[in-house]
XYZ file of C-alpha atoms in Angstrom:
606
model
C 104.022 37.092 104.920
C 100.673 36.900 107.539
C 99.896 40.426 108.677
C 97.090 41.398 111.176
C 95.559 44.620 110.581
C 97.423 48.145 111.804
C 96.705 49.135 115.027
C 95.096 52.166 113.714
C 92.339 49.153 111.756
C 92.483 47.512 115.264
C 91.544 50.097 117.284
C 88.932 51.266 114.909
C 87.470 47.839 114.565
C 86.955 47.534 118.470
C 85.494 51.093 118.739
C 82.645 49.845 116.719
C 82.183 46.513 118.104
C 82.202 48.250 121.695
C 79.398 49.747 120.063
C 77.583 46.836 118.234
C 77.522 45.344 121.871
C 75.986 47.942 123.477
C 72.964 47.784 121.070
C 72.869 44.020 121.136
C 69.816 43.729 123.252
C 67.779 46.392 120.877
C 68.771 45.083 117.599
C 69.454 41.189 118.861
C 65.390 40.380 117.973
C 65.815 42.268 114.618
C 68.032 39.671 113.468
C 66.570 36.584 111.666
C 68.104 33.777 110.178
C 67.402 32.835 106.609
C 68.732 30.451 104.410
C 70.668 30.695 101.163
C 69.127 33.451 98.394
C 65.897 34.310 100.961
C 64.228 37.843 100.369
C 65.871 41.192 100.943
C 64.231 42.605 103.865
C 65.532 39.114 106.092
C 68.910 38.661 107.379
C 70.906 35.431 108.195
C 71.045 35.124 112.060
C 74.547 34.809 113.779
C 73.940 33.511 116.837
C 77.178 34.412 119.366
C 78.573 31.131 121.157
C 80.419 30.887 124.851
C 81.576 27.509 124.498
C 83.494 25.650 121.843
C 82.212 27.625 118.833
C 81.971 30.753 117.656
C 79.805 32.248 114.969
C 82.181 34.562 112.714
C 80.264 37.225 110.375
C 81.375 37.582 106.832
C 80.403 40.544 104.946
C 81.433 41.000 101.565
C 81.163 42.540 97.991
C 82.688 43.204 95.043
C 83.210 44.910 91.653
C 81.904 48.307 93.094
C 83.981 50.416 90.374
C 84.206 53.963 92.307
C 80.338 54.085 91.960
C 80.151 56.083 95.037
C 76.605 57.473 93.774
C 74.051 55.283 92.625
C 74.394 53.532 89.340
C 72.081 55.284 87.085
C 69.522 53.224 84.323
C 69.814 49.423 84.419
C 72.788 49.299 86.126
C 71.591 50.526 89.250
C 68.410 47.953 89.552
C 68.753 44.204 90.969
C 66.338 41.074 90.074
C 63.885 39.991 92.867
C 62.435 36.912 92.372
C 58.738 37.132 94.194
C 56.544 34.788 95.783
C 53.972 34.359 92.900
C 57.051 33.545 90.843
C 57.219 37.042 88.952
C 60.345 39.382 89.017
C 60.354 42.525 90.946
C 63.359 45.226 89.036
C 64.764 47.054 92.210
C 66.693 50.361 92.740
C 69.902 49.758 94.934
C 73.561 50.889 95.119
C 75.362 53.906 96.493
C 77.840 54.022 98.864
C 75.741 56.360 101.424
C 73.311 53.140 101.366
C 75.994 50.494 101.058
C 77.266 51.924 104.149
C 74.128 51.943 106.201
C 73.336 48.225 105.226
C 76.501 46.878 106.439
C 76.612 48.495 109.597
C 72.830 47.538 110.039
C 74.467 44.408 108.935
C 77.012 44.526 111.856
C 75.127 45.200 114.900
C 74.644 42.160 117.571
C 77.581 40.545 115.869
C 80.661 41.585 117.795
C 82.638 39.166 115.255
C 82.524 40.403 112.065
C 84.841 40.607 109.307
C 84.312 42.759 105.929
C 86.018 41.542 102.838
C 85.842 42.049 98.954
C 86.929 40.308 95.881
C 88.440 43.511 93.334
C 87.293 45.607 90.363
C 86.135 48.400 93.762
C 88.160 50.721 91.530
C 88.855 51.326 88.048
C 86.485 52.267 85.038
C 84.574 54.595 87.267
C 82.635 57.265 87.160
C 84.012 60.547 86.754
C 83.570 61.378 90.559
C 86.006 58.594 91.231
C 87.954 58.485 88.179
C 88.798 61.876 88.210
C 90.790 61.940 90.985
C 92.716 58.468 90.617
C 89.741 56.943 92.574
C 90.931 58.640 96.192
C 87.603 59.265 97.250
C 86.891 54.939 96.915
C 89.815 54.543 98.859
C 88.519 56.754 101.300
C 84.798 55.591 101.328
C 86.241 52.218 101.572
C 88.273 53.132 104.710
C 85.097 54.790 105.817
C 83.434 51.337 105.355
C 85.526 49.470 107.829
C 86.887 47.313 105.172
C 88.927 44.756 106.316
C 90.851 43.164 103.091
C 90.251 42.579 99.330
C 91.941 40.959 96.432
C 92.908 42.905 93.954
C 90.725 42.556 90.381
C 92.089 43.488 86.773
C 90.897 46.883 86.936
C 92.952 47.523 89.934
C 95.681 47.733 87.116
C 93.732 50.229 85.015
C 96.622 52.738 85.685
C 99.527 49.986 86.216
C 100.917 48.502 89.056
C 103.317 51.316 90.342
C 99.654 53.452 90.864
C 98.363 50.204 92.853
C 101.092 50.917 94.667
C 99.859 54.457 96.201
C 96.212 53.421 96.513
C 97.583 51.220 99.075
C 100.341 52.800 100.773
C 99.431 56.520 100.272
C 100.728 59.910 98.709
C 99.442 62.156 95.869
C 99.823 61.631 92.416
C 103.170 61.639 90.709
C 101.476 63.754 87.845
C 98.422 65.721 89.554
C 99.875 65.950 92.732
C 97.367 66.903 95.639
C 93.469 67.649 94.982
C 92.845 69.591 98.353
C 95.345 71.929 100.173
C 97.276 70.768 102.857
C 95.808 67.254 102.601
C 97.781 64.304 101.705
C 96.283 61.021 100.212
C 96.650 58.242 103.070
C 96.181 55.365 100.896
C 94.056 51.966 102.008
C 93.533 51.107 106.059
C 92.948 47.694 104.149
C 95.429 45.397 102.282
C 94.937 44.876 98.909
C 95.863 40.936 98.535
C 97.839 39.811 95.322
C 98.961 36.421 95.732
C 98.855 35.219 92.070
C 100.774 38.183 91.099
C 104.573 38.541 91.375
C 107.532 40.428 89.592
C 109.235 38.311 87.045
C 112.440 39.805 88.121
C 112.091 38.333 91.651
C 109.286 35.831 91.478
C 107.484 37.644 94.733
C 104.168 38.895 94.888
C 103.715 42.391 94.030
C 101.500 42.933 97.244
C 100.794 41.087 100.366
C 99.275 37.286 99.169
C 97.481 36.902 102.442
C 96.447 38.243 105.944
C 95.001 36.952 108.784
C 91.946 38.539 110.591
C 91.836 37.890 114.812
C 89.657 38.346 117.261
C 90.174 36.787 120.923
C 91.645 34.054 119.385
C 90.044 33.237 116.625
C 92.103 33.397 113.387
C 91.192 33.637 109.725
C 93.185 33.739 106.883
C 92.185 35.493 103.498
C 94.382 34.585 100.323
C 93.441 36.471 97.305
C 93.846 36.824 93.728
C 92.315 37.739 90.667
C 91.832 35.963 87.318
C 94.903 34.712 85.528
C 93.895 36.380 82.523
C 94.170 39.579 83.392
C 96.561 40.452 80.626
C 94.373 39.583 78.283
C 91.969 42.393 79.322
C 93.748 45.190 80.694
C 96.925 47.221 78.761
C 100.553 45.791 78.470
C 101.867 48.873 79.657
C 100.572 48.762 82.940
C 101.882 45.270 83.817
C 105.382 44.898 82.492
C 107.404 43.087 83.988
C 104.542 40.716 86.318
C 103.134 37.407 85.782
C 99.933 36.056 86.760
C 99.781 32.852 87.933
C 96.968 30.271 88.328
C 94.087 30.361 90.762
C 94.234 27.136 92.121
C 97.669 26.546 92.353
C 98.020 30.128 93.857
C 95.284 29.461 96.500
C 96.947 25.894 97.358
C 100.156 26.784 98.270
C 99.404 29.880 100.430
C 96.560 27.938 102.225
C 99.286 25.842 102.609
C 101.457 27.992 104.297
C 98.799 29.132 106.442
C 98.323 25.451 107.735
C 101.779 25.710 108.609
C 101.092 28.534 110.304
C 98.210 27.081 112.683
C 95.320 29.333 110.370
C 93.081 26.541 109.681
C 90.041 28.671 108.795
C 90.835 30.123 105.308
C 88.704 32.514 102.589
C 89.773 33.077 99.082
C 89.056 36.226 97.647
C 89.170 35.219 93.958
C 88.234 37.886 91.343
C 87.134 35.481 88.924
C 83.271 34.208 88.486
C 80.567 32.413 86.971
C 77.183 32.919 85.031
C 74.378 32.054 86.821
C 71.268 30.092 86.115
C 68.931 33.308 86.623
C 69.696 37.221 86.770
C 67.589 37.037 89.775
C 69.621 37.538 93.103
C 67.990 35.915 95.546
C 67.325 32.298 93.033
C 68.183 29.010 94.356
C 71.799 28.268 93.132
C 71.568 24.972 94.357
C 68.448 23.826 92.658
C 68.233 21.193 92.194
C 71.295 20.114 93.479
C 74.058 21.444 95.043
C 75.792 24.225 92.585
C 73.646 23.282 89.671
C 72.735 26.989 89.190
C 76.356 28.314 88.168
C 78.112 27.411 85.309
C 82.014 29.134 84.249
C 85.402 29.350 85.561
C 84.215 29.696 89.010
C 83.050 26.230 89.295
C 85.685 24.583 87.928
C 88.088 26.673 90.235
C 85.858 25.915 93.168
C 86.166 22.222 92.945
C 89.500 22.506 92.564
C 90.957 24.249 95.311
C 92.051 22.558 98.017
C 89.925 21.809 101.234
C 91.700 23.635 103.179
C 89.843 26.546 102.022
C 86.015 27.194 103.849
C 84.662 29.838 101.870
C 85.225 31.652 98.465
C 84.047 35.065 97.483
C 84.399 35.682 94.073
C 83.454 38.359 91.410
C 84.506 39.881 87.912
C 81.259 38.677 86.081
C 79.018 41.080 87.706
C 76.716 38.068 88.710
C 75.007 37.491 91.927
C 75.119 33.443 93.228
C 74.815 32.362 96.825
C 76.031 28.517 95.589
C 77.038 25.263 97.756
C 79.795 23.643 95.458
C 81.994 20.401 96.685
C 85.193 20.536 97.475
C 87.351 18.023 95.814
C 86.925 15.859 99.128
C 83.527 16.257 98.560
C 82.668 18.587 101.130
C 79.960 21.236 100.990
C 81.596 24.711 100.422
C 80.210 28.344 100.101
C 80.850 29.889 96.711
C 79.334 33.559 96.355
C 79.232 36.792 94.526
C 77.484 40.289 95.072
C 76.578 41.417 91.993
C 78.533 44.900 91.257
C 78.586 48.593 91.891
C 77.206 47.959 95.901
C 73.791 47.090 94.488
C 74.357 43.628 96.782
C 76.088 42.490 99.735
C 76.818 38.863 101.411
C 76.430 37.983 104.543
C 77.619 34.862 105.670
C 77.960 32.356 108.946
C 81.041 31.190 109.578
C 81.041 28.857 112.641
C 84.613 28.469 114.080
C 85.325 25.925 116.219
C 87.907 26.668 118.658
C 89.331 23.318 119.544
C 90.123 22.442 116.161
C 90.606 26.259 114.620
C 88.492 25.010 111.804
C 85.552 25.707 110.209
C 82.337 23.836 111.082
C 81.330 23.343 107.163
C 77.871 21.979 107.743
C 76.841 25.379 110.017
C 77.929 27.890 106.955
C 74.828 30.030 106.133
C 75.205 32.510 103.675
C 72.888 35.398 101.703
C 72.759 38.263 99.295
C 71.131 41.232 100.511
C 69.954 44.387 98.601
C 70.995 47.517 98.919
C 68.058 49.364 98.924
C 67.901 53.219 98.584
C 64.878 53.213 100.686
C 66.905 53.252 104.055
C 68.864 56.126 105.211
C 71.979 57.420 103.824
C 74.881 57.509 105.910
C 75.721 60.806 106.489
C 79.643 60.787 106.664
C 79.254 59.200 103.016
C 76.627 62.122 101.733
C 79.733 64.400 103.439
C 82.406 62.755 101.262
C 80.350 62.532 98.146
C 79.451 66.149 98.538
C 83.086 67.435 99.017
C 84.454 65.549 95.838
C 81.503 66.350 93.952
C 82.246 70.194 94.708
C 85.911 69.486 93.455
C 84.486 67.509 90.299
C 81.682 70.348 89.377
C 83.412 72.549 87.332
C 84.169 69.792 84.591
C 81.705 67.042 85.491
C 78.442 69.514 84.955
C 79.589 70.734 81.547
C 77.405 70.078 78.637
C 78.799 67.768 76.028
C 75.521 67.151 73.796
C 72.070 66.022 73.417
C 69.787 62.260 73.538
C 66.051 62.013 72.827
C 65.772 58.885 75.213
C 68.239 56.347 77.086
C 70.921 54.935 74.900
C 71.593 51.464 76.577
C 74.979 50.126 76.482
C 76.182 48.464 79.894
C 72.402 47.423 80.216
C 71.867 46.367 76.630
C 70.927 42.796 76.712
C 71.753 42.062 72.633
C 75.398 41.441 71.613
C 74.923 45.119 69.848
C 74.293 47.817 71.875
C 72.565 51.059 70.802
C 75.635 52.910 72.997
C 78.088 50.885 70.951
C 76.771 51.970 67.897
C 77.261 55.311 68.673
C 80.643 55.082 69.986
C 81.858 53.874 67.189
C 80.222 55.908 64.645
C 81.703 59.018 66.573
C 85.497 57.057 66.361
C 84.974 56.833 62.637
C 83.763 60.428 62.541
C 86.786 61.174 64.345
C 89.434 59.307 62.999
C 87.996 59.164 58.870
C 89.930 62.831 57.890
C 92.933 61.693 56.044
C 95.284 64.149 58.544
C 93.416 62.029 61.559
C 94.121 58.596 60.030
C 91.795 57.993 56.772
C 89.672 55.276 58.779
C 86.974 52.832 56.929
C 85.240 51.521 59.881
C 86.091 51.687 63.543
C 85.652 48.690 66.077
C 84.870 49.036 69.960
C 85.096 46.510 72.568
C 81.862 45.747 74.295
C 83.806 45.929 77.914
C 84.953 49.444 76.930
C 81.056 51.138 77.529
C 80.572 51.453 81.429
C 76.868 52.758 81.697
C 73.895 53.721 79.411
C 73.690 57.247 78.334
C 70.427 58.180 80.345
C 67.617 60.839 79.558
C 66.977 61.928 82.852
C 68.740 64.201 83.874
C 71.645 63.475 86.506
C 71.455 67.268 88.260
C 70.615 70.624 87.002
C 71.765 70.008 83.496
C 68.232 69.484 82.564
C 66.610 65.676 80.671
C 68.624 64.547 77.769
C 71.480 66.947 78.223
C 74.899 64.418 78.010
C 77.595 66.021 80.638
C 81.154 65.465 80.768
C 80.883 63.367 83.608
C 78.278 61.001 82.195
C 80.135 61.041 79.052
C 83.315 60.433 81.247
C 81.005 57.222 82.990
C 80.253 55.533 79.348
C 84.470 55.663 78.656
C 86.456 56.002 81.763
C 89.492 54.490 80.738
C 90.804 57.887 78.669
C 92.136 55.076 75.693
C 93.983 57.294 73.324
C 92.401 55.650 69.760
C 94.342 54.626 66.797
C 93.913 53.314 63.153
C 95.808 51.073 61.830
C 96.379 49.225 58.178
C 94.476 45.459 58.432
C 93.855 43.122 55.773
C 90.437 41.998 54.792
C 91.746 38.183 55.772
C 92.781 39.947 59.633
C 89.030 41.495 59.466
C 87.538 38.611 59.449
C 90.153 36.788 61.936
C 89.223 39.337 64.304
C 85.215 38.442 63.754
C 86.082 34.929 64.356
C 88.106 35.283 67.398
C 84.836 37.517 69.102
C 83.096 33.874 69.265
C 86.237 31.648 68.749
C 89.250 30.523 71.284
C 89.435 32.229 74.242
C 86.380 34.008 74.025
C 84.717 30.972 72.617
C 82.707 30.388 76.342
C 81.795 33.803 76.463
C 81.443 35.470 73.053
C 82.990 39.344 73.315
C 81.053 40.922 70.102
C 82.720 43.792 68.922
C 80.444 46.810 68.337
C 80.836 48.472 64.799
C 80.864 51.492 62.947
C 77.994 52.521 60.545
C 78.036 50.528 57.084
C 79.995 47.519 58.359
C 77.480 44.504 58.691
C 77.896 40.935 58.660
C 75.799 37.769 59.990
C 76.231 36.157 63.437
C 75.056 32.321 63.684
C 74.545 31.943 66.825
C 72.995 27.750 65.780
C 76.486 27.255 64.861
C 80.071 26.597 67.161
C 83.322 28.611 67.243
C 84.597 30.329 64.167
C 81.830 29.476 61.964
C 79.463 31.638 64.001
C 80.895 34.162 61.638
C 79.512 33.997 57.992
C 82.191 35.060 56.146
C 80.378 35.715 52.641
C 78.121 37.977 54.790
C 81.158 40.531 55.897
C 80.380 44.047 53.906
C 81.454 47.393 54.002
C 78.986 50.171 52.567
C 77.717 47.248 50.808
C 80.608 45.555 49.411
C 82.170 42.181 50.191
C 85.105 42.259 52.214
C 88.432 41.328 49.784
C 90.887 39.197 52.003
C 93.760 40.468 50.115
C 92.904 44.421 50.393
C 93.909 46.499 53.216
C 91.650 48.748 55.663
C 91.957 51.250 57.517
C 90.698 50.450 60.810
C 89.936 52.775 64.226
C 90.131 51.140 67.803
C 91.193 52.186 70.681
C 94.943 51.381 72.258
C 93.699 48.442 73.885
C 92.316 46.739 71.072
C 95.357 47.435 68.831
C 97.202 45.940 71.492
C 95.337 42.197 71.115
C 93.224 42.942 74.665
C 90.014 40.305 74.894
C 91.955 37.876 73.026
C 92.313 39.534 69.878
C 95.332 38.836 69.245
C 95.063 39.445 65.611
C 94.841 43.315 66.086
C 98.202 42.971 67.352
C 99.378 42.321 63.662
C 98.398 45.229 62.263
C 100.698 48.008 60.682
C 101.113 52.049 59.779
C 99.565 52.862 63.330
C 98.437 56.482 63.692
C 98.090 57.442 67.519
C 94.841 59.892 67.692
C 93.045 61.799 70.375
C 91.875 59.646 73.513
C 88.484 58.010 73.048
C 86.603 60.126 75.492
C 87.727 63.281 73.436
C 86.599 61.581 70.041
C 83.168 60.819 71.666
C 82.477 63.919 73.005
C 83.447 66.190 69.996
C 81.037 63.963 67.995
C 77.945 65.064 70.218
C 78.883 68.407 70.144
C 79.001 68.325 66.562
C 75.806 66.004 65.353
C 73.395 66.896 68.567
C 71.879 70.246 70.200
C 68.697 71.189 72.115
C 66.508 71.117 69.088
C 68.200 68.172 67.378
C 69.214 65.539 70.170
C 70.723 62.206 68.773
C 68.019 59.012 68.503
C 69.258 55.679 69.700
C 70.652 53.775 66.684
C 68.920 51.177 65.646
C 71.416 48.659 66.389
C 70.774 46.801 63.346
C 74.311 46.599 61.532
C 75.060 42.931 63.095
C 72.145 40.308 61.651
C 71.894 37.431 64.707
C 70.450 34.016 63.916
C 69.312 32.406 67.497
């Protein structure tokens, strides 16, 4: 199953190293080497090698989500950790930037090799998500990608629409978006290792490919987490299995052995938390992968030695870490952050006697994105065309804010944005011909972005448009209610900070007039004080039934909920985009924009 890029990759690939070489001996003395999480504005040096070695670029990212423009609010700044010790918030992200930086990135290094880790599509903005997320594809072909893994958004629309993003044709419902073109699909191959058909037991997409370049070989194996279908819907996935990272990663780097590939990257979209939000912090402080904790470090000192390097993602966290291997050797371990705010760049010295990596020479770095630098111009083109495609819906006025309404960037476990979206659910959904809903419930991974004042384009400040609206809730859930006991209430409380979300609490947001107490002093389940549970005021009974709003992926059990799964007399609704935006239109205008909600309904004891 090895595969070398398409000739049509190949010949595009040498085009622009023909070109990196020609500009070696301008941009050669630009190029400084740095060590592991060093400032922004310094680069790690690769130097280029006539002998037995050869120094081997790795660029990589991850979790870019269609954001073709820059992110707005929080989303779009990065953490710099300064000299003096304070923390510098920095605007970064964009594709028109991301694009720049890695070709800046490329120049003087006539072997380099781009790769990603999944989530580049799926829940994006409306300029993406509008159109299946073609135009990623195509900034991502415009990016000289050379391979990802595939994330769990990837299956946002199932995996028969995976499918076309990488081979190519127009969708089976909207058909073409621009006359007389065709959609060409991914230059790149989406890798899917730890995915296969139960029918068959093969992998649903390639699990590997091998990158060359006079000789030297490496082989990227990737997968993403193995509980992806706990957190995307069952419909999308019938019929596949997801298997488990390391035993996934082991057997293909296996094969490649077998193969004569010593020199092996996993693309794993799976990650950790790090020690600091800042980017460029010391992982390895103050000893060697100290500074990340999650499933990425137990994966990462699990997986075989065989494997040199792993990019990871899925947590939206930046870490340049050195984690042992389970031989003990020093191995690279990093993520980018998300939305293209970040990008790696990484040594890889290849040895070409033994057709190994030299583990003691990787070098490796995150690097901002910074909006200061020139936008490439064949991106600005792109963004430009789709955007004149996207105008006629994404400009249209949905309602009104009197400041930012934070959701993505919220730091508490209730967001202001949260709030909102689930008052506007139980707006929706509380008419007895809509579903006679009590309360409504909204999962936290559900809200996208923050709902920002400024305005976006000509709309003017605090105007909400469809396709910021459309950014918040990308994922066009169609929202139901359903009959729950009080006793399944409170299950599904306990299982936000209980089993599999235990390690990383997933707090439900909630509807106006349904409070309760979160103790965070205490462990598990009895986070949740149950005598504090209330609706308008009055103690949840066990024994009585509710009427509950969520959206299709909560009914279905998604972020381990799998108590919602139990529930009965299911009424589908409208999709939860349409719910949200027919409660602006209704309860803001000009002269009476919505306030952020107070976000008080959930009491936290730290």
């Amino acid at each position: 199953m090895s595969a070398t890029p398409p000739n049509h990759r190949a010949a595009k690939r040498n085009r622009r190293v023909l070109a990196a070489a020609a500009g070696l001996a301008t941009v050669g003395a630009l190029i400084a080497a740095m060590p592991a999480g060093a400032a922004s504005g310094e680069r790690t040096a690769h130097r280029p090698h006539h002998g037995r070695t050869v120094d081997v670029q790795l660029l990589s990212f991850n979790d870019l989500h269609g954001n073709l423009e820059p992110p707005a609010g929080s989303a779009g700044n990065v953490s710099e950790i300064q000299h003096d010790g304070t923390v510098k918030s920095i605007p970064a992200g964009g594709v028109e930037y991301l694009a720049t930086s890695l070709r800046t990135a490329r120049q003087g290094n006539p072997y380099s090799v781009t790769a990603a880790a999944g989530d580049l599509v799926g829940a994006s903005p409306l300029l993406s998500g509008l159109f299946h997320d073609e135009p990623t594809i195509e900034a991502l072909n415009k990016l000289d990608l050379d391979v990802t893994g595939v994330g769990n958004h990837e299956f946002d629309e199932g995996a028969v629409e995976l499918a076309r993003l990488q081979n190519g044709g127009c969708h089976p419902t909207d058909g073409c978006y621009e006359e007389g073109k065709e959609f060409e699909g991914a230059d790149f191959p989406y890798l899917a290792a730890n995915v296969t058909k139960e029918s068959t037991g093969r992998p649903i997409l390639k699990p590997y490919t091998v990158w060359e370049k006079d000789g030297v070989k490496i082989g990227f194996i990737g997968v993403t987490l193995e509980g992806t279908p706990d957190i995307v819907s069952a419909g999308g996935i019938k019929g596949l299995a997801f298997h488990d990272e390391v035993e996934t990663i082991d057997k293909y780097a296996r094969e490649l052995d077998r193969k004569g590939v010593k020199s092996i990257v996993a693309l794993i979209h799976e990650g950790g938390s790090p020690a600091s939000t800042s980017y460029n912090y010391d992982c390895d402080s103050p000893g060697a992968g100290d500074g990340i904790s999650g499933p990425i470090a137990d994966i990462a000192k699990n997986i075989t030695p065989r494997v040199d390097a792993l990019v990871t993602g899925h947590t939206h966290q930046a870490y340049v870490c050195t984690i042992p291997d389970p031989s003990g050797k020093p191995r690279m371990v990093t993520s980018a952050s998300s939305y293209g705010k970040l990008y790696t760049d990484t040594t890889l010295t290849y040895d070409r006697r033994t057709k190994d990596i030299v583990r003691t020479a990787v070098k490796s770095a995150n690097h901002v994105v910074s909006r200061d630098q020139a936008k490439a111009q064949d991106m600005t083109d792109l963004i430009t065309r789709w955007n004149k495609l996207a105008a006629p819906i994404a400009s249209r006025p949905q309602g009104f804010i009197s400041a930012d309404i934070n959701g993505r960037g919220a730091t508490t476990p209730e967001k202001p944005l949260g709030d909102l979206i689930a008052d506007a659910q139980l707006a929706g959904l509380a008419p007895a011909d809509k579903g006679g809903a009590q309360l409504a419930l909204m999962n936290p991974g559900g809200i996208r972005a923050d709902l920002v004042h400024k305005a976006s384009g000509s709309e003017g400040d605090g105007v909400v448009t469809y396709g910021e609206a459309f950014t918040v809730q990308p994922f066009t859930n169609m929202m139901n209610v359903v009959d729950l006991t009080g006793a399944q209430l409170i299950t599904t409380l306990q299982q936000q900070v209980s089993g599999p979300n235990e390690a990383s609490p997933k707090i439900l947001q909630v509807s106006e007039g349904f409070t309760y107490t979160l103790d965070l002093t205490k462990t598990g389940a009895d986070r949740i004080v149950v005598d504090s549970v209330k609706l308008n005021g009055e103690a949840i009974v066990p024994s009585k039934t509710y009427r509950v709003a969520m959206n299709e992926f909560l009914a279905g059990g998604g972020d381990g909920f799998s108590v919602l799964k139990e529930h009965t007399n299911k009424l589908v609704g409208a999709s939860d985009l349409d719910v949200f935006n027919a409660y602006l239109a209704a309860n803001s205008s000009a002269d009476a924009p919505i306030a952020p909600p107070k976000a008080d309904r959930i009491t936290v004891v730290q």
